[in-house]
CSV table of C-alpha atoms and ligand atoms in Angstrom, one decimal:
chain,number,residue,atom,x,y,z
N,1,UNK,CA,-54.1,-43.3,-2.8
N,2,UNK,CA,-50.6,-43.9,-3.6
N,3,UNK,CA,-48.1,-40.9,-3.5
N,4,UNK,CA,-46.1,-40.6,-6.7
N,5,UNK,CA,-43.3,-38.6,-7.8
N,6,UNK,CA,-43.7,-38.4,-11.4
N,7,UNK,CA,-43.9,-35.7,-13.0
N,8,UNK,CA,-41.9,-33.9,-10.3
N,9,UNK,CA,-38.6,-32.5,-10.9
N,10,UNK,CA,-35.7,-32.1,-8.1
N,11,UNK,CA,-33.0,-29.7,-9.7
N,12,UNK,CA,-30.1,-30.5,-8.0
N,13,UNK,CA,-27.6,-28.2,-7.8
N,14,UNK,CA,-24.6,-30.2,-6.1
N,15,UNK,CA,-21.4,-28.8,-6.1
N,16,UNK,CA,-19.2,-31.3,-4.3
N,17,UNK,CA,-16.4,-28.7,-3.8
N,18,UNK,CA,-18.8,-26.7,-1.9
N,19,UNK,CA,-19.3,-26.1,1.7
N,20,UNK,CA,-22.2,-24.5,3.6
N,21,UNK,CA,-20.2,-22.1,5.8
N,22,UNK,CA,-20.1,-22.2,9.6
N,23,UNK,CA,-23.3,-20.0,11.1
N,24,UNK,CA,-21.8,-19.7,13.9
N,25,UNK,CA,-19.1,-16.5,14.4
N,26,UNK,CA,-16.4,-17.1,16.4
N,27,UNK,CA,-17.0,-16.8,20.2
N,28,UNK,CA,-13.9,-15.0,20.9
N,29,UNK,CA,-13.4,-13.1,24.2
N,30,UNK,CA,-11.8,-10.1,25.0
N,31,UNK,CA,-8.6,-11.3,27.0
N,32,UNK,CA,-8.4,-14.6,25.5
N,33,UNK,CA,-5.4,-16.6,23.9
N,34,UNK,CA,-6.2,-16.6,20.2
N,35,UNK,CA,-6.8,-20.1,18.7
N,36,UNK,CA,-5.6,-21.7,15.8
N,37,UNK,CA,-6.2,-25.1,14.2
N,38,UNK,CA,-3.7,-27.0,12.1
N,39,UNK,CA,-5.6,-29.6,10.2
N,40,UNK,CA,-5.5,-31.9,6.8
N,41,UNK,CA,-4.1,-35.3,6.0
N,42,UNK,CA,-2.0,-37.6,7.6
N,43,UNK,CA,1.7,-36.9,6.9
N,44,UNK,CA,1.3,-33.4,4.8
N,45,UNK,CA,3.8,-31.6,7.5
N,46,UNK,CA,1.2,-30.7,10.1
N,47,UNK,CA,3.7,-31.0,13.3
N,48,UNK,CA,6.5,-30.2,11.6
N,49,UNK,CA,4.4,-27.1,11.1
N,50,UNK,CA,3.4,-27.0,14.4
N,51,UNK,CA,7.2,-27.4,15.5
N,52,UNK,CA,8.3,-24.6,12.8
N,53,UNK,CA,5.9,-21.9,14.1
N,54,UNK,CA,7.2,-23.0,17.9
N,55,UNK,CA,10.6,-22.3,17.2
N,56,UNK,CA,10.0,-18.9,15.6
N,57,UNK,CA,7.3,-17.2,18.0
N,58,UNK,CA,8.1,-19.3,21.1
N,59,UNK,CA,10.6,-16.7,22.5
N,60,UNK,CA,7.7,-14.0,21.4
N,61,UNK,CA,4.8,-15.0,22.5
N,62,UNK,CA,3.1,-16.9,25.3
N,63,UNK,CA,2.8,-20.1,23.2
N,64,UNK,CA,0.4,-23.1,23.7
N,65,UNK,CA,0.2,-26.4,21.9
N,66,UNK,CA,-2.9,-29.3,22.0
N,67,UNK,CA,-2.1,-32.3,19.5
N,68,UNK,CA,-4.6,-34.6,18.6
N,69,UNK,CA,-4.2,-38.5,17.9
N,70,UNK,CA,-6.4,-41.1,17.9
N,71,UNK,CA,-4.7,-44.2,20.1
N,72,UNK,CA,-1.8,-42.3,20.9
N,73,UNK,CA,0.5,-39.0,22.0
N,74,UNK,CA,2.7,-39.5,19.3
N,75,UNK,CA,2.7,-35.8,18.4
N,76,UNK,CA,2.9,-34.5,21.9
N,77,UNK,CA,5.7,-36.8,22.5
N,78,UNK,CA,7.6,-35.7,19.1
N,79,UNK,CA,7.0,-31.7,19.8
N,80,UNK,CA,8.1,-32.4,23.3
N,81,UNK,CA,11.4,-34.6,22.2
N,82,UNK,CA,12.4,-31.7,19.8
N,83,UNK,CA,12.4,-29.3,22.7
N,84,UNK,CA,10.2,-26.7,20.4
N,85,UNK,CA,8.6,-25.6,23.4
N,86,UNK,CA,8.5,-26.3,27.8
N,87,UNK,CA,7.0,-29.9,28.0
N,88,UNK,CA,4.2,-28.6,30.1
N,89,UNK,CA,2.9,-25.8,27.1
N,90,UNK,CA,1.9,-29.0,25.0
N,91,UNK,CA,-1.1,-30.7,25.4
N,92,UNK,CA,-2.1,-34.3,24.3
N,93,UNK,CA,-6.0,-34.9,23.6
N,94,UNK,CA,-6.4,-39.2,22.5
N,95,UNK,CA,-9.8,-38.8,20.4
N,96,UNK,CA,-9.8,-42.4,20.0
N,97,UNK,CA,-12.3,-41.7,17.3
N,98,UNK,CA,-12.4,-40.7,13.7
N,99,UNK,CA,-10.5,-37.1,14.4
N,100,UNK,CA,-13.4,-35.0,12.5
N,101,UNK,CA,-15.0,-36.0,15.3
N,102,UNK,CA,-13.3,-34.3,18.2
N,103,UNK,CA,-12.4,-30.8,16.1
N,104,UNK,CA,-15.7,-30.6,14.8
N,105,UNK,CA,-18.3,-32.3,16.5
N,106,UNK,CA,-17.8,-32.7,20.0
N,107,UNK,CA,-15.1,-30.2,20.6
N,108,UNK,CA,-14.9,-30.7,24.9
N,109,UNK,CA,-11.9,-32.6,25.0
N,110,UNK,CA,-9.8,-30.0,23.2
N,111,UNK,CA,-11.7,-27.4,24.6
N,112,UNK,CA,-10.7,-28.4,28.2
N,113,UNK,CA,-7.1,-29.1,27.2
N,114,UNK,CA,-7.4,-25.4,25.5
N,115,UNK,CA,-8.9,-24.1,29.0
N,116,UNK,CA,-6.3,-26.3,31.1
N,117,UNK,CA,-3.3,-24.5,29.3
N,118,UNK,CA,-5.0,-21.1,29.7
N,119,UNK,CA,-5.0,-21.6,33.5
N,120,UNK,CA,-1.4,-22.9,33.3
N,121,UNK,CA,0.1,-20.2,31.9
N,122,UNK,CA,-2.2,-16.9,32.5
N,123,UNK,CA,-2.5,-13.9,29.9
N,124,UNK,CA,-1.5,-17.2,26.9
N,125,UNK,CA,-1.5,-15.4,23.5
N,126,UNK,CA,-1.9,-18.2,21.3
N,127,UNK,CA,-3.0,-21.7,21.3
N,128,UNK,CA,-2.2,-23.9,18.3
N,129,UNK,CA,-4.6,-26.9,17.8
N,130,UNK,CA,-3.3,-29.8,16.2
N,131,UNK,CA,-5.6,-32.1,14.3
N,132,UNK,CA,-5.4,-36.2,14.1
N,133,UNK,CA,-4.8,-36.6,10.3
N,134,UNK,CA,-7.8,-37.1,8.8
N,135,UNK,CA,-8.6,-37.1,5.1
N,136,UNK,CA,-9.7,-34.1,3.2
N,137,UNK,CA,-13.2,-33.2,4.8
N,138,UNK,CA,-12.3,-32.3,8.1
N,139,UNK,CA,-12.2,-29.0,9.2
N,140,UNK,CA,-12.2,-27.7,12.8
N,141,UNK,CA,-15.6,-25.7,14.4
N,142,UNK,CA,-15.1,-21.9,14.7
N,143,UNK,CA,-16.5,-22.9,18.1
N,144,UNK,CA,-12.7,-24.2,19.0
N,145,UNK,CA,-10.6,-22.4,16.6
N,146,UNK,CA,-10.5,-18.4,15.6
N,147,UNK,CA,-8.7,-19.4,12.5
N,148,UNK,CA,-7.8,-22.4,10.9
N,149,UNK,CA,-4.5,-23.6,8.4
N,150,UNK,CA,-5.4,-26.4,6.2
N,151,UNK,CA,-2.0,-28.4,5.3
N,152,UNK,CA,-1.8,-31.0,2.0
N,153,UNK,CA,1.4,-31.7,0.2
N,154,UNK,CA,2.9,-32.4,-3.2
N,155,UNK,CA,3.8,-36.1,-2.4
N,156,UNK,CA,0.1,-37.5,-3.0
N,157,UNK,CA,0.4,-35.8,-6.6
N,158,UNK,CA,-0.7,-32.4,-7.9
N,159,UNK,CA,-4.6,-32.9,-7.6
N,160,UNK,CA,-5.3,-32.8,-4.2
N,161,UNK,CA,-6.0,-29.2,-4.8
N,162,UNK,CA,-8.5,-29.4,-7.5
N,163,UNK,CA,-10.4,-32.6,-5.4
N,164,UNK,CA,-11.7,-29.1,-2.6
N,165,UNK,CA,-13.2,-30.3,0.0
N,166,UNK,CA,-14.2,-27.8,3.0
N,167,UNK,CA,-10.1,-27.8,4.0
N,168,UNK,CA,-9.0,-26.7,0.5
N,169,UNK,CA,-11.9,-24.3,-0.1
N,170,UNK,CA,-12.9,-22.9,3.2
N,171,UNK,CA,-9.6,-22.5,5.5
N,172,UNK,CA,-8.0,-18.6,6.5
N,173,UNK,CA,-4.7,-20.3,4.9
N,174,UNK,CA,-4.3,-23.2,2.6
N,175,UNK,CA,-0.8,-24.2,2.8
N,176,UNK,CA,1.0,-26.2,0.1
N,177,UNK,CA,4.0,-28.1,1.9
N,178,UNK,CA,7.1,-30.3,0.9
N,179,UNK,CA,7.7,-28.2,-2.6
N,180,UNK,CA,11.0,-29.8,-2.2
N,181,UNK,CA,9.5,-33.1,-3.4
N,182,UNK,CA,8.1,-31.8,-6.6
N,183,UNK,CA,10.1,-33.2,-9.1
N,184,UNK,CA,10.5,-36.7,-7.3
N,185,UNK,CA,6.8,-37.3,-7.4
N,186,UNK,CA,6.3,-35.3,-10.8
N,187,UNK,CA,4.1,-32.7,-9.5
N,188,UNK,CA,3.5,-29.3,-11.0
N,189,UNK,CA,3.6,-26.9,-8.5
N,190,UNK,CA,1.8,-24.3,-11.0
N,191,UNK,CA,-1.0,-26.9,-11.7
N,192,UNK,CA,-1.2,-26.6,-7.5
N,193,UNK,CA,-1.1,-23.1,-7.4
N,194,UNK,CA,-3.5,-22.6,-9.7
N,195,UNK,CA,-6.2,-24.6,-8.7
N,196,UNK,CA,-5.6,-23.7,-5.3
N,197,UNK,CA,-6.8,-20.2,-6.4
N,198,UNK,CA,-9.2,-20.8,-8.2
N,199,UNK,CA,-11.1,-23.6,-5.6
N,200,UNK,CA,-10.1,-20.8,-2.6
N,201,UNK,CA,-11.0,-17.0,-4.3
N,202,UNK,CA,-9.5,-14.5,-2.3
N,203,UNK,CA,-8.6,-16.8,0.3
N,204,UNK,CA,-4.6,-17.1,0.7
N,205,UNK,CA,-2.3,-19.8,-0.5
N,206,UNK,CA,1.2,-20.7,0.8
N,207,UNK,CA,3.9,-23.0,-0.8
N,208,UNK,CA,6.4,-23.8,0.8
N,209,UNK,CA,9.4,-26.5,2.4
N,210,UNK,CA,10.0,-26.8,6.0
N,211,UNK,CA,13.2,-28.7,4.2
N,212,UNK,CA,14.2,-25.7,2.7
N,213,UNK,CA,12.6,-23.2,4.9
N,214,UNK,CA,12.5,-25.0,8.7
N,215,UNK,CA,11.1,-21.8,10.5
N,216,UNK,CA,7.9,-21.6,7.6
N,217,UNK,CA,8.5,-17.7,7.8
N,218,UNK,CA,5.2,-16.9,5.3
N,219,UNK,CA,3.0,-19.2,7.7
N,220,UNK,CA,4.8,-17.4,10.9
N,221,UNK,CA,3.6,-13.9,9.2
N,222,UNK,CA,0.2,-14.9,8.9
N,223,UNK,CA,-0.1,-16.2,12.4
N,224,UNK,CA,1.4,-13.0,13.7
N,225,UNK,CA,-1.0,-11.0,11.1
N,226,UNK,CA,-4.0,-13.4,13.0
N,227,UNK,CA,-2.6,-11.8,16.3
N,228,UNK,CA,-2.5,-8.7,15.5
U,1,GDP,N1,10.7,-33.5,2.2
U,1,GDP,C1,9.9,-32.9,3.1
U,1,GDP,N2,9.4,-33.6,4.1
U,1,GDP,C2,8.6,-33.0,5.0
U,1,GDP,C3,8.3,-31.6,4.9
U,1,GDP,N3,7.5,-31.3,6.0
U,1,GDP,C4,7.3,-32.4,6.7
U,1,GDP,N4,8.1,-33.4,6.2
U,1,GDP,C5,8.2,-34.8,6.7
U,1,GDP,O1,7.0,-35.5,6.4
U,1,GDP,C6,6.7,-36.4,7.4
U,1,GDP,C7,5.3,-36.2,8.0
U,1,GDP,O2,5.3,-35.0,8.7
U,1,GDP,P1,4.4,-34.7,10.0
U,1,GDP,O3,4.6,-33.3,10.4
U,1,GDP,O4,4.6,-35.8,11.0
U,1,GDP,O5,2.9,-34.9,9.3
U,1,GDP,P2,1.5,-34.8,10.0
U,1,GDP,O6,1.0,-36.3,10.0
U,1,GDP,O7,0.7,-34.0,9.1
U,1,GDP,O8,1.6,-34.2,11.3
U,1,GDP,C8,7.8,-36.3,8.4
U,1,GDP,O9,8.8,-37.3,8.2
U,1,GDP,C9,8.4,-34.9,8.2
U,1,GDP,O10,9.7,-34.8,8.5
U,1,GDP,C10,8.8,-30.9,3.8
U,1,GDP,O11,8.5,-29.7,3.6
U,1,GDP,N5,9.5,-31.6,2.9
U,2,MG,MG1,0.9,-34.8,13.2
């Protein structure tokens, strides 16, 4: 006898702003250099994050970088050309795949780049991961990272907040960048703030210009607050 569905009802409750969280805790050992991923879209200000925080804690701590691009080692190459940090602290993984894929779903590349640059420079106190730019689902695996920054920027208008996605709701830090731009683009950086909030709860949000601000001295707090 044919199976038949009628008469049943699926109650679907789909929230597409939400995110099952991450079962897994965060398999951190005693000793080890504390990891943090830089991820969101292409061109929101992720190395010129990455270069920011270099500047201000490179002369504190014992600072490591891994970069991830798809076909090339375009951000190694900029971090290294800027002289944020020794050429041999930086780390270039290619994913040559969708870079979701290499954060999040098979992690061994940037986990062996993490592990090469913890044998290179013993008693490392932080490693900051990189990610390709992706769009605004990817999010690094707790497996890789202890904490993760999520970067978007006014540029691409003042509703990329509001869209969520697992970056926007779920990150330890949402950061807001190129505030600068605001006017050009006719954002509202209220609008951002705002909905930021309210997709994140208690989760913080930063604003801010690395035009204005090059060192990012509210992101270097928090990564000094994630050290502590
Ligand atoms: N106006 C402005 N430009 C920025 C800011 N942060 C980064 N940029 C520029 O945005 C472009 C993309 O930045 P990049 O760090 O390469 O983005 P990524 O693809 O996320 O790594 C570069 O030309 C940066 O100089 C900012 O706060 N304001
Ligand atoms: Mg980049």
């Amino acid at each position: 006898m044919g199976h038949t569905d009628a008469g049943h009802t699926h109650p679907v409750n789909f929230d597409p702003t939400a995110t099952e969280p991450d079962p897994h805790p965060p398999a951190r050992s005693a000793g080890r250099a504390v990891r943090i991923g830089i991820g969101g879209p292409v061109g929101s200000g992720k190395t010129a994050l990455v270069a920011a925080l270099c500047r201000a804690l490179g002369d504190r701590l014992n600072l490591a970088v891994v970069t991830n691009d798809i076909y090339t080692t375009e951000d190694a190459d900029f971090l290294r050309a800027a002289g944020v940090l020794a050429p041999d602290r930086i780390e270039a993984v290619q994913t040559g795949c969708c870079p979701h894929t290499a954060i999040r779903d098979d992690i061994t590349a940037n986990l062996d780049a993490v592990e090469l640059l913890e044998q290179r420079f013993p008693g490392l106190d932080l490693v900051i991961i990189e990610s390709g730019g992706d769009n605004l689902t990817a999010v690094f695996s707790r497996g890789l990272v202890d904490s993760q920054v999520f970067v978007v920027d006014v540029a691409g208008g003042d509703k990329v907040p509001r869209k969520g996605g697992p970056g926007v709701t779920t990150a330890d830090l949402l950061v807001i960048n190129k505030i600068d731009l605001a006017e050009q683009v006719g954002a509202d950086l209220t609008v951002m703030a705002a909905d930021a909030h309210r997709m994140r709860g208690e989760l913080p949000v930063i604003s801010q210009s690395l035009v204005r601000t090059p060192d990012a001295p509210e992101v270097t707090d928090w990564v000094l607050a994630q050290l502590a």
